[in-house]
CSV table of C-alpha atoms and ligand atoms in Angstrom, one decimal:
chain,number,residue,atom,x,y,z
A,1,MET,CA,0.0,0.0,0.0
A,2,SER,CA,1.3,3.5,-0.9
A,3,GLN,CA,1.9,6.0,2.0
A,4,THR,CA,-1.4,7.9,1.4
A,5,PRO,CA,-4.3,5.5,1.1
A,6,LEU,CA,-6.2,5.8,-2.1
A,7,LEU,CA,-9.3,6.8,-0.2
A,8,GLN,CA,-9.4,8.3,3.3
A,9,LEU,CA,-11.8,10.1,5.6
A,10,ASN,CA,-11.5,13.8,6.3
A,11,ASP,CA,-14.0,16.3,7.7
A,12,ASN,CA,-15.9,16.5,4.3
A,13,GLY,CA,-16.1,12.9,3.5
A,14,LEU,CA,-14.3,10.0,1.9
A,15,TYR,CA,-11.5,11.7,-0.1
A,16,CYS,CA,-9.4,10.4,-3.0
A,17,ALA,CA,-6.3,12.7,-2.8
A,18,ALA,CA,-4.7,11.3,-6.0
A,19,GLY,CA,-7.9,12.2,-8.0
A,20,ASP,CA,-9.0,15.2,-5.9
A,21,PHE,CA,-12.6,14.0,-5.5
A,22,TYR,CA,-14.9,12.8,-2.7
A,23,ILE,CA,-17.2,9.8,-2.5
A,24,ASP,CA,-20.6,10.6,-0.9
A,25,PRO,CA,-19.3,13.8,0.9
A,26,TRP,CA,-21.4,15.0,3.7
A,27,ARG,CA,-20.2,18.6,3.2
A,28,PRO,CA,-20.2,20.7,0.0
A,29,VAL,CA,-17.0,19.9,-2.0
A,30,PRO,CA,-15.8,20.8,-5.5
A,31,ARG,CA,-16.2,17.3,-6.9
A,32,ALA,CA,-18.5,14.6,-5.6
A,33,VAL,CA,-18.8,11.0,-6.9
A,34,VAL,CA,-22.0,9.6,-5.5
A,35,THR,CA,-23.3,6.1,-4.9
A,36,HIS,CA,-27.0,6.7,-4.7
A,37,ALA,CA,-29.8,9.3,-4.2
A,38,HIS,CA,-30.7,8.6,-0.5
A,39,ALA,CA,-30.3,11.7,1.6
A,40,ASP,CA,-27.4,10.4,3.8
A,41,HIS,CA,-25.2,9.8,0.6
A,42,SER,CA,-26.4,12.5,-1.7
A,43,ARG,CA,-26.1,16.0,-0.2
A,44,PRO,CA,-26.7,19.2,-1.9
A,45,GLY,CA,-24.2,22.1,-2.4
A,46,CYS,CA,-21.3,20.4,-4.3
A,47,ASP,CA,-19.9,22.1,-7.4
A,48,ALA,CA,-20.0,18.9,-9.6
A,49,TYR,CA,-21.6,15.4,-9.2
A,50,LEU,CA,-20.8,12.3,-11.0
A,51,ILE,CA,-23.5,9.6,-10.7
A,52,ALA,CA,-24.5,6.4,-12.4
A,53,GLU,CA,-26.9,7.0,-15.4
A,54,PRO,CA,-30.1,5.3,-14.0
A,55,SER,CA,-29.8,7.5,-10.9
A,56,PHE,CA,-30.3,10.7,-12.9
A,57,HIS,CA,-34.0,11.4,-12.2
A,58,VAL,CA,-34.0,10.6,-8.5
A,59,SER,CA,-30.7,12.4,-7.9
A,60,ASN,CA,-31.8,15.4,-9.9
A,61,TRP,CA,-34.9,15.6,-7.7
A,62,ARG,CA,-32.9,15.2,-4.5
A,63,LEU,CA,-30.2,17.8,-5.4
A,64,SER,CA,-32.6,20.4,-6.8
A,65,PHE,CA,-33.9,21.3,-3.3
A,66,GLY,CA,-32.9,24.8,-2.3
A,67,LEU,CA,-31.7,25.8,-5.8
A,68,PRO,CA,-33.2,28.9,-7.4
A,69,GLU,CA,-36.2,28.4,-9.6
A,70,GLY,CA,-35.1,26.9,-12.9
A,71,ALA,CA,-31.6,26.2,-11.8
A,72,LYS,CA,-30.3,22.7,-12.5
A,73,PRO,CA,-27.9,20.8,-10.1
A,74,PRO,CA,-24.4,20.2,-11.7
A,75,ILE,CA,-24.9,16.5,-12.4
A,76,GLU,CA,-23.0,14.4,-14.9
A,77,THR,CA,-23.9,10.7,-15.5
A,78,MET,CA,-21.9,7.7,-16.6
A,79,PRO,CA,-23.4,4.3,-17.5
A,80,TYR,CA,-22.5,1.2,-15.4
A,81,GLY,CA,-19.3,-0.4,-16.5
A,82,GLU,CA,-17.9,2.6,-18.3
A,83,SER,CA,-14.9,4.5,-16.8
A,84,ARG,CA,-13.6,8.0,-16.7
A,85,THR,CA,-10.2,9.3,-15.6
A,86,ILE,CA,-10.1,12.0,-13.0
A,87,ASN,CA,-6.6,13.5,-12.5
A,88,GLY,CA,-5.1,10.1,-13.4
A,89,VAL,CA,-7.5,8.0,-11.2
A,90,THR,CA,-9.9,5.7,-13.1
A,91,VAL,CA,-13.5,5.8,-11.7
A,92,SER,CA,-16.3,3.5,-12.8
A,93,PHE,CA,-19.7,2.4,-11.5
A,94,PHE,CA,-21.1,-1.1,-11.0
A,95,PRO,CA,-24.7,-1.9,-9.9
A,96,ALA,CA,-25.3,-2.1,-6.2
A,97,GLY,CA,-28.9,-3.5,-6.3
A,98,HIS,CA,-30.0,-1.2,-3.5
A,99,ILE,CA,-32.4,1.3,-5.3
A,100,ILE,CA,-32.7,2.6,-8.8
A,101,GLY,CA,-29.2,3.8,-10.1
A,102,SER,CA,-27.4,2.8,-6.9
A,103,ALA,CA,-23.7,2.1,-7.7
A,104,GLN,CA,-20.6,0.7,-6.2
A,105,ILE,CA,-17.7,3.0,-7.1
A,106,ARG,CA,-14.6,1.4,-8.4
A,107,VAL,CA,-11.5,3.5,-8.0
A,108,GLU,CA,-8.2,2.5,-9.7
A,109,HIS,CA,-4.8,4.2,-9.4
A,110,LYS,CA,-1.4,2.8,-10.3
A,111,GLY,CA,-2.7,-0.8,-10.3
A,112,GLU,CA,-4.4,-0.5,-6.9
A,113,VAL,CA,-8.1,-1.0,-6.9
A,114,TRP,CA,-10.7,0.0,-4.3
A,115,VAL,CA,-14.4,-0.5,-4.4
A,116,VAL,CA,-16.9,1.5,-2.3
A,117,SER,CA,-20.1,-0.5,-2.0
A,118,GLY,CA,-22.5,2.3,-1.0
A,119,ASP,CA,-25.6,0.6,0.3
A,120,TYR,CA,-26.2,-2.7,-1.5
A,121,LYS,CA,-28.3,-5.9,-1.5
A,122,VAL,CA,-28.1,-9.1,-3.4
A,123,ALA,CA,-31.8,-10.0,-3.1
A,124,ALA,CA,-34.0,-9.7,-6.2
A,125,ASP,CA,-35.6,-6.4,-6.9
A,126,PRO,CA,-37.5,-5.7,-10.2
A,127,THR,CA,-37.0,-1.9,-9.8
A,128,CYS,CA,-33.2,-1.8,-10.1
A,129,THR,CA,-30.2,-3.5,-11.8
A,130,PRO,CA,-28.9,-6.5,-9.7
A,131,PHE,CA,-25.7,-6.3,-7.6
A,132,GLU,CA,-22.6,-7.3,-9.3
A,133,PRO,CA,-19.4,-8.3,-7.3
A,134,VAL,CA,-16.3,-6.4,-8.4
A,135,SER,CA,-12.8,-7.7,-7.7
A,136,CYS,CA,-10.6,-5.3,-5.9
A,137,HIS,CA,-7.8,-5.1,-3.4
A,138,THR,CA,-9.7,-3.0,-0.8
A,139,PHE,CA,-13.5,-3.2,-0.4
A,140,ILE,CA,-15.5,-0.7,1.7
A,141,THR,CA,-18.7,-2.4,2.7
A,142,GLU,CA,-21.8,-1.2,4.5
A,143,ALA,CA,-22.9,-3.2,7.6
A,144,THR,CA,-26.4,-2.0,8.3
A,145,PHE,CA,-27.6,-5.5,9.0
A,146,GLY,CA,-24.2,-7.0,9.9
A,147,LEU,CA,-25.3,-9.4,12.6
A,148,PRO,CA,-25.8,-13.2,12.1
A,149,ILE,CA,-29.4,-12.8,13.2
A,150,TYR,CA,-30.3,-11.0,10.0
A,151,ARG,CA,-31.5,-13.5,7.4
A,152,TRP,CA,-34.0,-12.3,4.9
A,153,PRO,CA,-36.9,-14.5,3.8
A,154,ASP,CA,-37.4,-15.0,0.1
A,155,GLU,CA,-39.0,-11.9,-1.4
A,156,ASP,CA,-41.7,-13.9,-3.2
A,157,VAL,CA,-42.8,-15.3,0.2
A,158,VAL,CA,-42.9,-11.7,1.7
A,159,MET,CA,-44.8,-10.4,-1.3
A,160,SER,CA,-47.5,-13.2,-0.9
A,161,GLU,CA,-47.7,-12.3,2.8
A,162,ILE,CA,-48.4,-8.7,1.8
A,163,ASN,CA,-51.1,-9.9,-0.7
A,164,ASP,CA,-52.7,-12.2,1.9
A,165,TRP,CA,-52.8,-9.4,4.5
A,166,TRP,CA,-54.5,-7.0,1.9
A,167,ARG,CA,-57.1,-9.6,1.0
A,168,GLY,CA,-57.8,-10.3,4.7
A,169,ASN,CA,-58.3,-6.6,5.4
A,170,GLN,CA,-60.7,-6.3,2.5
A,171,LEU,CA,-62.8,-9.1,4.1
A,172,ALA,CA,-62.6,-7.3,7.4
A,173,GLY,CA,-63.5,-3.9,5.8
A,174,LYS,CA,-60.2,-2.2,6.6
A,175,ALA,CA,-57.9,-0.2,4.4
A,176,SER,CA,-54.4,-1.6,4.2
A,177,VAL,CA,-51.8,1.0,4.9
A,178,VAL,CA,-48.2,-0.2,4.3
A,179,TYR,CA,-45.3,2.0,5.4
A,180,ALA,CA,-42.3,1.9,3.2
A,181,TYR,CA,-39.4,4.2,2.6
A,182,ALA,CA,-40.5,6.6,-0.2
A,183,LEU,CA,-37.4,6.2,-2.3
A,184,GLY,CA,-36.8,2.6,-3.2
A,185,LYS,CA,-38.8,0.4,-0.8
A,186,ALA,CA,-42.1,1.9,-1.8
A,187,GLN,CA,-41.5,1.1,-5.5
A,188,ARG,CA,-40.2,-2.4,-4.7
A,189,VAL,CA,-43.5,-3.1,-2.8
A,190,LEU,CA,-45.5,-1.7,-5.6
A,191,ALA,CA,-43.7,-3.8,-8.2
A,192,GLY,CA,-44.2,-6.9,-6.1
A,193,VAL,CA,-47.8,-6.8,-4.9
A,194,ASP,CA,-50.6,-8.4,-6.9
A,195,ALA,CA,-52.3,-5.3,-8.3
A,196,SER,CA,-55.4,-7.3,-9.3
A,197,ILE,CA,-56.5,-7.4,-5.7
A,198,GLY,CA,-57.7,-3.8,-5.6
A,199,ASP,CA,-56.9,-0.2,-6.2
A,200,ILE,CA,-53.6,1.2,-5.0
A,201,PHE,CA,-53.2,4.7,-3.6
A,202,VAL,CA,-50.0,6.5,-2.6
A,203,HIS,CA,-48.9,9.3,-0.2
A,204,GLY,CA,-47.5,12.4,-1.9
A,205,ALA,CA,-43.9,11.5,-1.0
A,206,VAL,CA,-44.3,8.1,-2.7
A,207,ASN,CA,-46.1,9.7,-5.6
A,208,ASN,CA,-43.2,12.0,-6.3
A,209,MET,CA,-40.7,9.2,-6.3
A,210,ASN,CA,-43.0,7.1,-8.6
A,211,LYS,CA,-42.9,9.8,-11.1
A,212,MET,CA,-39.1,9.7,-11.1
A,213,TYR,CA,-39.2,5.9,-11.5
A,214,ALA,CA,-41.6,6.3,-14.4
A,215,ALA,CA,-39.3,8.9,-16.0
A,216,SER,CA,-36.4,6.3,-15.5
A,217,GLY,CA,-38.4,3.6,-17.4
A,218,VAL,CA,-39.3,1.4,-14.4
A,219,ALA,CA,-42.7,-0.4,-14.8
A,220,LEU,CA,-45.0,0.0,-11.7
A,221,PRO,CA,-48.7,-0.8,-11.3
A,222,ARG,CA,-51.2,2.0,-11.7
A,223,THR,CA,-51.4,4.1,-8.5
A,224,THR,CA,-53.5,7.1,-7.5
A,225,TYR,CA,-52.2,10.0,-5.4
A,226,VAL,CA,-54.4,10.0,-2.3
A,227,ASN,CA,-55.4,13.6,-2.8
A,228,ASP,CA,-56.7,12.8,-6.3
A,229,ALA,CA,-59.0,10.0,-5.0
A,230,PRO,CA,-62.6,10.2,-6.2
A,231,PRO,CA,-64.9,11.7,-3.5
A,232,LYS,CA,-66.7,8.4,-2.7
A,233,THR,CA,-63.7,6.0,-2.6
A,234,ASP,CA,-64.3,2.9,-0.6
A,235,TRP,CA,-61.0,2.8,1.2
A,236,SER,CA,-61.7,-0.5,2.8
A,237,GLN,CA,-60.7,-2.3,-0.3
A,238,THR,CA,-57.5,-0.4,-1.1
A,239,LEU,CA,-53.8,-0.6,-0.5
A,240,ILE,CA,-52.2,2.7,0.6
A,241,VAL,CA,-48.4,3.0,0.4
A,242,ALA,CA,-47.0,5.7,2.6
A,243,PRO,CA,-43.7,6.7,4.1
A,244,THR,CA,-43.2,6.1,7.9
A,245,SER,CA,-43.5,9.8,8.6
A,246,ALA,CA,-47.2,9.4,8.0
A,247,ARG,CA,-47.5,6.9,10.9
A,248,GLY,CA,-49.8,8.2,13.7
A,249,THR,CA,-50.8,11.4,11.8
A,250,PRO,CA,-54.2,12.9,11.1
A,251,TRP,CA,-53.6,12.1,7.4
A,252,LEU,CA,-54.7,8.6,8.2
A,253,ARG,CA,-58.2,9.6,9.4
A,254,LYS,CA,-59.8,9.8,6.0
A,255,PHE,CA,-59.2,6.1,5.4
A,256,GLY,CA,-61.6,5.0,8.3
A,257,LYS,CA,-60.8,1.6,9.7
A,258,ILE,CA,-57.2,0.6,8.8
A,259,SER,CA,-54.6,-2.1,9.3
A,260,THR,CA,-51.0,-0.9,9.4
A,261,ALA,CA,-47.8,-2.6,8.3
A,262,PHE,CA,-44.2,-1.7,7.8
A,263,ALA,CA,-41.9,-3.2,5.1
A,264,SER,CA,-38.3,-3.1,6.5
A,265,GLY,CA,-35.4,-5.3,7.5
A,266,TRP,CA,-36.0,-3.9,11.0
A,267,MET,CA,-39.2,-6.0,11.2
A,268,GLN,CA,-37.0,-9.1,11.9
A,269,VAL,CA,-36.1,-7.6,15.3
A,270,ARG,CA,-38.4,-8.9,18.0
A,271,GLY,CA,-40.5,-6.1,19.6
A,272,GLN,CA,-40.0,-3.6,16.8
A,273,ARG,CA,-43.4,-4.1,15.4
A,274,ARG,CA,-45.2,-3.7,18.8
A,275,ARG,CA,-43.0,-0.7,19.7
A,276,ARG,CA,-44.1,1.0,16.5
A,277,ALA,CA,-47.7,0.0,17.2
A,278,LEU,CA,-48.0,-1.7,13.8
A,279,ASP,CA,-50.5,-4.5,13.0
A,280,ARG,CA,-48.0,-6.3,10.8
A,281,GLY,CA,-44.3,-6.3,9.9
A,282,PHE,CA,-43.0,-7.5,6.6
A,283,ILE,CA,-39.2,-8.3,6.4
A,284,LEU,CA,-38.1,-6.6,3.3
A,285,SER,CA,-34.8,-4.8,3.2
A,286,ASP,CA,-32.8,-2.9,0.7
A,287,HIS,CA,-29.6,-3.9,2.4
A,288,VAL,CA,-27.8,-7.2,2.5
A,289,ASP,CA,-28.5,-9.7,5.3
A,290,TRP,CA,-25.6,-11.3,7.2
A,291,HIS,CA,-24.9,-14.1,4.7
A,292,GLY,CA,-25.3,-11.7,1.7
A,293,LEU,CA,-22.7,-9.4,3.3
A,294,ILE,CA,-20.1,-12.0,4.0
A,295,SER,CA,-20.5,-13.7,0.7
A,296,SER,CA,-20.4,-10.4,-1.2
A,297,VAL,CA,-17.1,-9.5,0.7
A,298,GLU,CA,-15.6,-12.9,-0.3
A,299,ALA,CA,-16.7,-12.5,-3.9
A,300,THR,CA,-14.6,-9.3,-4.3
A,301,GLY,CA,-11.4,-11.3,-3.5
A,302,ALA,CA,-10.3,-8.3,-1.5
A,303,ALA,CA,-7.7,-8.8,1.2
A,304,ARG,CA,-8.5,-5.6,3.0
A,305,ILE,CA,-12.1,-4.7,4.1
A,306,LEU,CA,-13.2,-1.4,5.6
A,307,VAL,CA,-16.6,-1.7,7.3
A,308,THR,CA,-18.9,1.3,7.7
A,309,HIS,CA,-22.6,2.1,8.4
A,310,GLY,CA,-24.0,-0.2,11.1
A,311,ASN,CA,-22.7,-3.1,13.0
A,312,ILE,CA,-19.1,-2.4,12.4
A,313,PRO,CA,-17.4,-4.3,15.3
A,314,THR,CA,-19.2,-7.6,14.7
A,315,VAL,CA,-18.4,-7.6,11.0
A,316,VAL,CA,-14.8,-6.6,11.6
A,317,ARG,CA,-14.3,-9.3,14.2
A,318,PHE,CA,-15.8,-12.0,12.0
A,319,LEU,CA,-13.8,-11.1,8.9
A,320,ARG,CA,-10.6,-11.0,10.9
A,321,GLU,CA,-11.1,-14.1,13.0
A,322,GLU,CA,-13.2,-16.4,10.7
A,323,ARG,CA,-11.9,-15.3,7.3
A,324,GLY,CA,-8.4,-14.1,8.1
A,325,LEU,CA,-8.9,-10.8,6.3
A,326,GLU,CA,-7.4,-7.4,7.2
A,327,ALA,CA,-10.6,-5.7,8.4
A,328,TYR,CA,-11.1,-2.2,10.0
A,329,GLY,CA,-14.0,0.0,10.9
A,330,LEU,CA,-14.6,3.2,9.1
A,331,ASN,CA,-16.8,5.7,10.9
A,332,THR,CA,-18.9,7.8,8.6
A,333,PRO,CA,-22.2,9.6,9.1
A,334,TRP,CA,-23.9,7.6,6.5
A,335,ALA,CA,-27.3,6.3,7.7
A,336,ALA,CA,-26.7,8.1,11.0
A,337,THR,CA,-30.2,9.7,10.7
A,338,ALA,CA,-33.6,8.5,11.6
A,339,GLU,CA,-34.4,8.7,7.9
A,340,GLY,CA,-31.5,6.4,7.2
A,341,GLU,CA,-32.9,3.8,9.6
A,342,GLU,CA,-36.3,3.9,8.0
A,343,GLU,CA,-34.7,3.4,4.6
A,344,ALA,CA,-33.6,0.0,5.7
B,401,ZN,ZN1,-29.4,3.9,0.8
B,402,ZN,ZN1,-27.1,4.6,3.5
């Protein structure tokens, strides 16, 4: 390893000194290369952004906040698998399977290769390009669900649980309100449910993101924005997809009798559903589970692993003791927010 690591943390973010750019910076910097459009990774105020092409519409939406009317954020896109040289450092994007346009960032300089996973998952998701392992010397992995207790059920099983719950609520005369993170999870739920069961309505936050997915060419079932619902809508037969911020708010009153559910990896944790006063929990995560994490790390062939974003000590210890890898923790503010937790 050279004296200056190819990527290292400073006050602004994960910095590549050789190329003079940042990956997912949390403060405004001259040049940002960004893994995906979730708020903890994609922050406004940078002079230039380089993102994966399918992330354009969601990133443009995210980064347009606070800009003067008509101003466009300084975004450049690059397709997955292509590369570009920034001050002698080669940068390329590979699919991370997390949400639309999410990318792992491969950085190569003088024969040394690092890959930054961003957030990623290996489970099937019809709304984004599947994760692809990339060989490298150093892999920076997230560890949101980096504990052996996390083991995701098959997504087909989860989707049929959601369908069964919806049908059951129809018989009981209750509207089915499923909470799902507005960017990524909501669209994954929509793409997976059986839209022949009934009409589907969405909260404004989900509706905005659905428009971005439509602009990006992702097929989703027909949905109606709740505010555009016909006056005599029989909510008891409908599915309503809303962000968790709608939980416990007066917005829910118009639906009459409801059953509530949350689609998230956190639903695997005992007590979480009750603590959040939900009727149902569906285990559906946009992050890797324990097995997915360890097998993805192994698939990179990397000898050195930097672990960020979640259960760092457990993953570091396992990779050192059970896999003989050089593993370290890397403390970043990614997913440090409540919003980040809900995204999971
Ligand atoms: Zn994310
Ligand atoms: Zn994140």
